[in-house]
Amino acid sequence: MSDDPLPPSSPTPAPGRPAVRTAAVIPAAGRGVRLGPGAPKALRALGGTPMLVHAVRAMADSRAVSLVVVVAPPDGAGEVKSLLDANAVPERTDVLVVPGGETRQESVKLGLDALPPGYDIVLVHDAARPLVPVDTVDAVVEAVRDGAPAVVPALPLADTVKQVEPAAAPGAPEPVVATPDRSLLRAVQTPQGFDRATLVRVHETVTDDVTDDASMVEQLGLTVVTVPGHEEAFKVTRPLDLVLAEAVLARRRLNDGF
């Protein structure tokens, strides 16, 4: 693992397409309280390996990604670096660990600030989505290469969605005020992909607290496009999600013969 990576060569571009390099930023500084007490969510074991390692490998599995920046808890960068040093990542991919901030938004910006020159596309990926398939990663990168300033993988909603008024007291009934047309709604996943200059600009401009980076791009009036997401790219936030992730990983290992 390199502490100061130089941009390695990217895969050979298609004829007529300029070479671009892609880096991924993984904010992993959160504590993950919904999974209960214990280690930070990103360090919880999945199939005997920390979720963060699975997430890093998911990015590194894409031949387009040549650098992964992991944004660790402010007081845990050394522990995370040791963890990643002890687990194999494809040699073509450099991994850099930097300390994060108090919020996800701050951590992503610190990861961006750590990127060396020479990377044109930046992916931002949740450490709690450890099983995103490489085809999804590649689809996001390809859409940015094709000129989109911001790209998100997304899935149609299976459930009917209700808009409600906030409850008058915790646990009280919530009045329904509308039923949005779910055919126009999508559940958004990661990695989200960005033209680097666009992502840097929005992190220097937007100060509102947001839940994802694409919404920051929207606030500047820029276009965000979707590509098909994948059902295995779900976010592990609750104990039940961890059970499902273990089942997916077990099936993959059975199919892959290891």
CSV table of C-alpha atoms in Angstrom, one decimal:
chain,number,residue,atom,x,y,z
A,1,MET,CA,0.0,0.0,0.0
A,2,SER,CA,1.4,3.4,-0.9
A,3,ASP,CA,1.2,6.4,1.3
A,4,ASP,CA,1.8,8.8,-1.6
A,5,PRO,CA,0.6,7.1,-4.7
A,6,LEU,CA,1.4,8.3,-8.2
A,7,PRO,CA,-1.3,7.8,-10.8
A,8,PRO,CA,-0.6,4.5,-12.5
A,9,SER,CA,-1.5,3.9,-16.1
A,10,SER,CA,-5.2,3.4,-16.8
A,11,PRO,CA,-6.6,0.7,-19.0
A,12,THR,CA,-6.2,1.3,-22.7
A,13,PRO,CA,-8.9,3.7,-23.8
A,14,ALA,CA,-11.2,3.0,-26.7
A,15,PRO,CA,-10.1,4.3,-30.1
A,16,GLY,CA,-10.7,8.1,-30.3
A,17,ARG,CA,-11.3,8.4,-26.5
A,18,PRO,CA,-8.7,10.3,-24.4
A,19,ALA,CA,-7.2,8.4,-21.5
A,20,VAL,CA,-8.7,9.3,-18.1
A,21,ARG,CA,-7.9,8.0,-14.6
A,22,THR,CA,-10.4,7.2,-11.9
A,23,ALA,CA,-10.1,7.3,-8.2
A,24,ALA,CA,-12.6,6.2,-5.6
A,25,VAL,CA,-13.2,7.9,-2.2
A,26,ILE,CA,-14.7,5.7,0.6
A,27,PRO,CA,-15.8,7.6,3.6
A,28,ALA,CA,-15.6,5.2,6.5
A,29,ALA,CA,-15.4,7.4,9.5
A,30,GLY,CA,-18.9,6.8,10.9
A,31,ARG,CA,-19.7,4.7,14.0
A,32,GLY,CA,-22.8,2.8,12.6
A,33,VAL,CA,-25.0,3.1,15.6
A,34,ARG,CA,-27.9,1.2,13.9
A,35,LEU,CA,-25.8,-1.9,13.9
A,36,GLY,CA,-25.5,-1.7,17.7
A,37,PRO,CA,-22.5,-1.2,19.9
A,38,GLY,CA,-19.0,-2.4,19.1
A,39,ALA,CA,-16.6,-1.7,16.2
A,40,PRO,CA,-17.4,1.0,13.7
A,41,LYS,CA,-19.8,-0.3,11.0
A,42,ALA,CA,-17.1,-0.3,8.3
A,43,LEU,CA,-15.0,-2.6,10.4
A,44,ARG,CA,-17.7,-5.2,11.2
A,45,ALA,CA,-16.9,-8.6,9.8
A,46,LEU,CA,-18.7,-10.0,6.7
A,47,GLY,CA,-17.7,-13.5,5.9
A,48,GLY,CA,-14.7,-13.2,8.2
A,49,THR,CA,-13.5,-10.0,6.5
A,50,PRO,CA,-14.3,-6.4,7.5
A,51,MET,CA,-16.9,-4.8,5.3
A,52,LEU,CA,-14.5,-2.0,4.5
A,53,VAL,CA,-12.1,-4.5,2.9
A,54,HIS,CA,-14.9,-5.8,0.8
A,55,ALA,CA,-15.8,-2.3,-0.3
A,56,VAL,CA,-12.2,-1.4,-1.2
A,57,ARG,CA,-12.0,-4.6,-3.2
A,58,ALA,CA,-15.3,-3.8,-5.0
A,59,MET,CA,-13.8,-0.6,-6.2
A,60,ALA,CA,-10.4,-2.2,-7.1
A,61,ASP,CA,-12.1,-4.9,-9.1
A,62,SER,CA,-12.9,-2.3,-11.7
A,63,ARG,CA,-9.9,-1.9,-14.1
A,64,ALA,CA,-10.9,1.7,-14.4
A,65,VAL,CA,-10.1,2.4,-10.7
A,66,SER,CA,-6.4,2.9,-10.0
A,67,LEU,CA,-6.6,4.6,-6.6
A,68,VAL,CA,-8.8,4.1,-3.6
A,69,VAL,CA,-8.8,6.8,-0.8
A,70,VAL,CA,-10.2,5.4,2.4
A,71,VAL,CA,-11.3,8.1,4.9
A,72,ALA,CA,-10.9,6.6,8.3
A,73,PRO,CA,-12.2,7.7,11.7
A,74,PRO,CA,-10.2,10.7,12.9
A,75,ASP,CA,-8.5,8.6,15.6
A,76,GLY,CA,-8.3,5.4,13.7
A,77,ALA,CA,-6.3,6.0,10.5
A,78,GLY,CA,-3.4,3.8,11.7
A,79,GLU,CA,-5.7,0.9,12.6
A,80,VAL,CA,-7.5,1.1,9.2
A,81,LYS,CA,-4.1,1.3,7.3
A,82,SER,CA,-2.9,-1.8,9.2
A,83,LEU,CA,-6.1,-3.6,8.4
A,84,LEU,CA,-5.9,-2.9,4.7
A,85,ASP,CA,-2.2,-3.8,4.6
A,86,ALA,CA,-3.1,-7.2,6.0
A,87,ASN,CA,-5.8,-7.9,3.3
A,88,ALA,CA,-5.0,-8.3,-0.4
A,89,VAL,CA,-6.1,-5.7,-2.9
A,90,PRO,CA,-5.3,-6.0,-6.6
A,91,GLU,CA,-1.8,-4.8,-7.2
A,92,ARG,CA,-2.8,-2.4,-10.0
A,93,THR,CA,-4.7,-0.3,-7.4
A,94,ASP,CA,-3.1,2.0,-4.9
A,95,VAL,CA,-4.8,2.5,-1.5
A,96,LEU,CA,-4.4,5.7,0.6
A,97,VAL,CA,-5.8,6.1,4.1
A,98,VAL,CA,-6.5,9.6,5.5
A,99,PRO,CA,-8.2,10.7,8.7
A,100,GLY,CA,-11.8,11.9,8.3
A,101,GLY,CA,-14.0,14.5,9.8
A,102,GLU,CA,-17.1,14.7,12.0
A,103,THR,CA,-19.6,14.4,9.2
A,104,ARG,CA,-19.8,12.4,6.0
A,105,GLN,CA,-19.6,15.5,3.9
A,106,GLU,CA,-16.5,16.7,5.7
A,107,SER,CA,-14.9,13.3,5.3
A,108,VAL,CA,-15.6,13.2,1.5
A,109,LYS,CA,-14.0,16.6,1.2
A,110,LEU,CA,-10.9,15.4,3.1
A,111,GLY,CA,-10.7,12.4,0.8
A,112,LEU,CA,-10.9,14.8,-2.2
A,113,ASP,CA,-8.2,17.0,-0.8
A,114,ALA,CA,-5.9,14.0,-0.6
A,115,LEU,CA,-6.2,13.1,-4.3
A,116,PRO,CA,-3.1,13.7,-6.2
A,117,PRO,CA,-3.2,15.3,-9.7
A,118,GLY,CA,-4.0,13.3,-12.7
A,119,TYR,CA,-7.4,11.8,-11.7
A,120,ASP,CA,-10.3,13.0,-13.9
A,121,ILE,CA,-13.1,10.9,-12.5
A,122,VAL,CA,-14.0,10.5,-8.8
A,123,LEU,CA,-16.3,7.8,-7.4
A,124,VAL,CA,-17.7,8.2,-3.9
A,125,HIS,CA,-18.7,4.9,-2.4
A,126,ASP,CA,-20.3,3.9,0.9
A,127,ALA,CA,-18.2,1.5,3.0
A,128,ALA,CA,-21.5,0.0,4.1
A,129,ARG,CA,-22.2,-1.2,0.5
A,130,PRO,CA,-19.6,-4.0,0.5
A,131,LEU,CA,-21.1,-6.1,-2.3
A,132,VAL,CA,-21.6,-3.8,-5.2
A,133,PRO,CA,-20.9,-5.7,-8.4
A,134,VAL,CA,-18.1,-4.5,-10.7
A,135,ASP,CA,-20.5,-4.1,-13.6
A,136,THR,CA,-22.2,-1.4,-11.6
A,137,VAL,CA,-19.0,0.4,-10.9
A,138,ASP,CA,-18.0,0.2,-14.6
A,139,ALA,CA,-21.4,1.6,-15.7
A,140,VAL,CA,-21.0,4.6,-13.5
A,141,VAL,CA,-17.5,5.3,-14.7
A,142,GLU,CA,-18.5,4.9,-18.3
A,143,ALA,CA,-21.4,7.4,-18.0
A,144,VAL,CA,-19.0,10.0,-16.5
A,145,ARG,CA,-16.6,9.3,-19.4
A,146,ASP,CA,-19.5,9.9,-21.8
A,147,GLY,CA,-19.9,13.5,-20.4
A,148,ALA,CA,-22.2,13.4,-17.4
A,149,PRO,CA,-21.0,15.6,-14.6
A,150,ALA,CA,-22.7,13.3,-12.0
A,151,VAL,CA,-23.9,9.7,-12.2
A,152,VAL,CA,-25.8,7.6,-9.6
A,153,PRO,CA,-26.8,3.9,-9.8
A,154,ALA,CA,-30.5,3.6,-9.0
A,155,LEU,CA,-33.3,1.0,-8.7
A,156,PRO,CA,-37.0,1.4,-9.2
A,157,LEU,CA,-39.0,1.2,-6.0
A,158,ALA,CA,-41.0,-1.9,-5.2
A,159,ASP,CA,-43.1,-0.4,-2.4
A,160,THR,CA,-45.7,2.3,-2.6
A,161,VAL,CA,-44.3,5.5,-1.0
A,162,LYS,CA,-46.3,7.9,1.2
A,163,GLN,CA,-45.5,11.4,2.1
A,164,VAL,CA,-46.4,12.2,5.7
A,165,GLU,CA,-46.5,15.1,8.1
A,166,PRO,CA,-44.2,14.7,11.0
A,167,ALA,CA,-45.7,13.0,14.1
A,168,ALA,CA,-46.8,15.3,16.8
A,169,ALA,CA,-44.9,13.2,19.3
A,170,PRO,CA,-42.5,10.3,19.0
A,171,GLY,CA,-44.4,7.1,18.1
A,172,ALA,CA,-47.7,9.0,17.3
A,173,PRO,CA,-49.6,8.3,14.0
A,174,GLU,CA,-48.4,10.4,11.0
A,175,PRO,CA,-51.0,11.8,8.7
A,176,VAL,CA,-50.5,10.9,5.0
A,177,VAL,CA,-50.5,14.0,2.8
A,178,ALA,CA,-49.6,12.5,-0.6
A,179,THR,CA,-48.8,9.3,-2.5
A,180,PRO,CA,-46.1,10.1,-5.1
A,181,ASP,CA,-46.0,8.2,-8.4
A,182,ARG,CA,-43.4,5.6,-7.7
A,183,SER,CA,-42.7,5.1,-11.4
A,184,LEU,CA,-40.9,8.4,-11.2
A,185,LEU,CA,-38.9,7.6,-8.1
A,186,ARG,CA,-35.7,5.7,-7.7
A,187,ALA,CA,-33.7,4.3,-4.8
A,188,VAL,CA,-30.2,5.6,-5.2
A,189,GLN,CA,-27.0,3.6,-4.4
A,190,THR,CA,-23.3,4.1,-4.7
A,191,PRO,CA,-20.7,4.4,-6.1
A,192,GLN,CA,-21.7,7.8,-7.3
A,193,GLY,CA,-19.5,9.1,-10.0
A,194,PHE,CA,-18.4,12.7,-10.8
A,195,ASP,CA,-16.3,14.7,-13.0
A,196,ARG,CA,-13.5,15.7,-10.5
A,197,ALA,CA,-13.7,19.4,-11.2
A,198,THR,CA,-17.5,19.3,-10.6
A,199,LEU,CA,-17.2,17.5,-7.3
A,200,VAL,CA,-14.5,19.8,-6.0
A,201,ARG,CA,-16.6,22.8,-6.9
A,202,VAL,CA,-19.7,21.6,-5.1
A,203,HIS,CA,-17.7,20.7,-2.0
A,204,GLU,CA,-16.3,24.3,-2.0
A,205,THR,CA,-19.8,25.8,-2.6
A,206,VAL,CA,-22.5,23.8,-0.9
A,207,THR,CA,-22.6,24.0,2.9
A,208,ASP,CA,-26.0,22.4,3.6
A,209,ASP,CA,-25.9,19.0,5.4
A,210,VAL,CA,-26.7,16.4,2.7
A,211,THR,CA,-27.1,12.7,2.6
A,212,ASP,CA,-25.3,12.2,-0.7
A,213,ASP,CA,-22.9,14.0,-3.0
A,214,ALA,CA,-25.3,14.0,-6.0
A,215,SER,CA,-27.8,16.2,-4.2
A,216,MET,CA,-25.0,18.8,-3.8
A,217,VAL,CA,-24.6,18.8,-7.6
A,218,GLU,CA,-28.3,19.2,-8.0
A,219,GLN,CA,-28.2,22.3,-5.7
A,220,LEU,CA,-25.9,23.9,-8.3
A,221,GLY,CA,-28.4,23.3,-11.0
A,222,LEU,CA,-26.2,20.7,-12.8
A,223,THR,CA,-27.6,17.5,-14.3
A,224,VAL,CA,-27.4,14.2,-12.4
A,225,VAL,CA,-28.2,11.0,-14.4
A,226,THR,CA,-28.9,7.5,-13.3
A,227,VAL,CA,-27.6,4.1,-14.5
A,228,PRO,CA,-29.1,0.8,-13.5
A,229,GLY,CA,-28.2,-0.2,-9.9
A,230,HIS,CA,-28.0,-3.7,-8.5
A,231,GLU,CA,-30.0,-5.4,-5.8
A,232,GLU,CA,-26.8,-6.7,-4.2
A,233,ALA,CA,-25.5,-3.1,-3.8
A,234,PHE,CA,-27.7,-2.6,-0.7
A,235,LYS,CA,-26.5,-0.7,2.3
A,236,VAL,CA,-25.8,-2.7,5.5
A,237,THR,CA,-27.2,-0.6,8.3
A,238,ARG,CA,-29.2,-3.0,10.5
A,239,PRO,CA,-28.5,-6.5,11.8
A,240,LEU,CA,-30.9,-8.0,9.3
A,241,ASP,CA,-28.9,-6.4,6.5
A,242,LEU,CA,-25.8,-8.1,7.8
A,243,VAL,CA,-27.6,-11.5,7.7
A,244,LEU,CA,-28.6,-10.9,4.0
A,245,ALA,CA,-25.1,-9.8,3.1
A,246,GLU,CA,-23.7,-13.0,4.6
A,247,ALA,CA,-26.1,-15.0,2.5
A,248,VAL,CA,-25.1,-13.1,-0.7
A,249,LEU,CA,-21.4,-13.6,0.0
A,250,ALA,CA,-21.9,-17.3,0.8
A,251,ARG,CA,-23.7,-17.8,-2.6
A,252,ARG,CA,-21.0,-15.9,-4.4
A,253,ARG,CA,-18.3,-18.1,-2.8
A,254,LEU,CA,-20.2,-21.2,-3.7
A,255,ASN,CA,-20.7,-20.1,-7.3
A,256,ASP,CA,-17.0,-19.0,-7.6
A,257,GLY,CA,-15.7,-22.2,-6.1
A,258,PHE,CA,-13.8,-20.8,-3.1
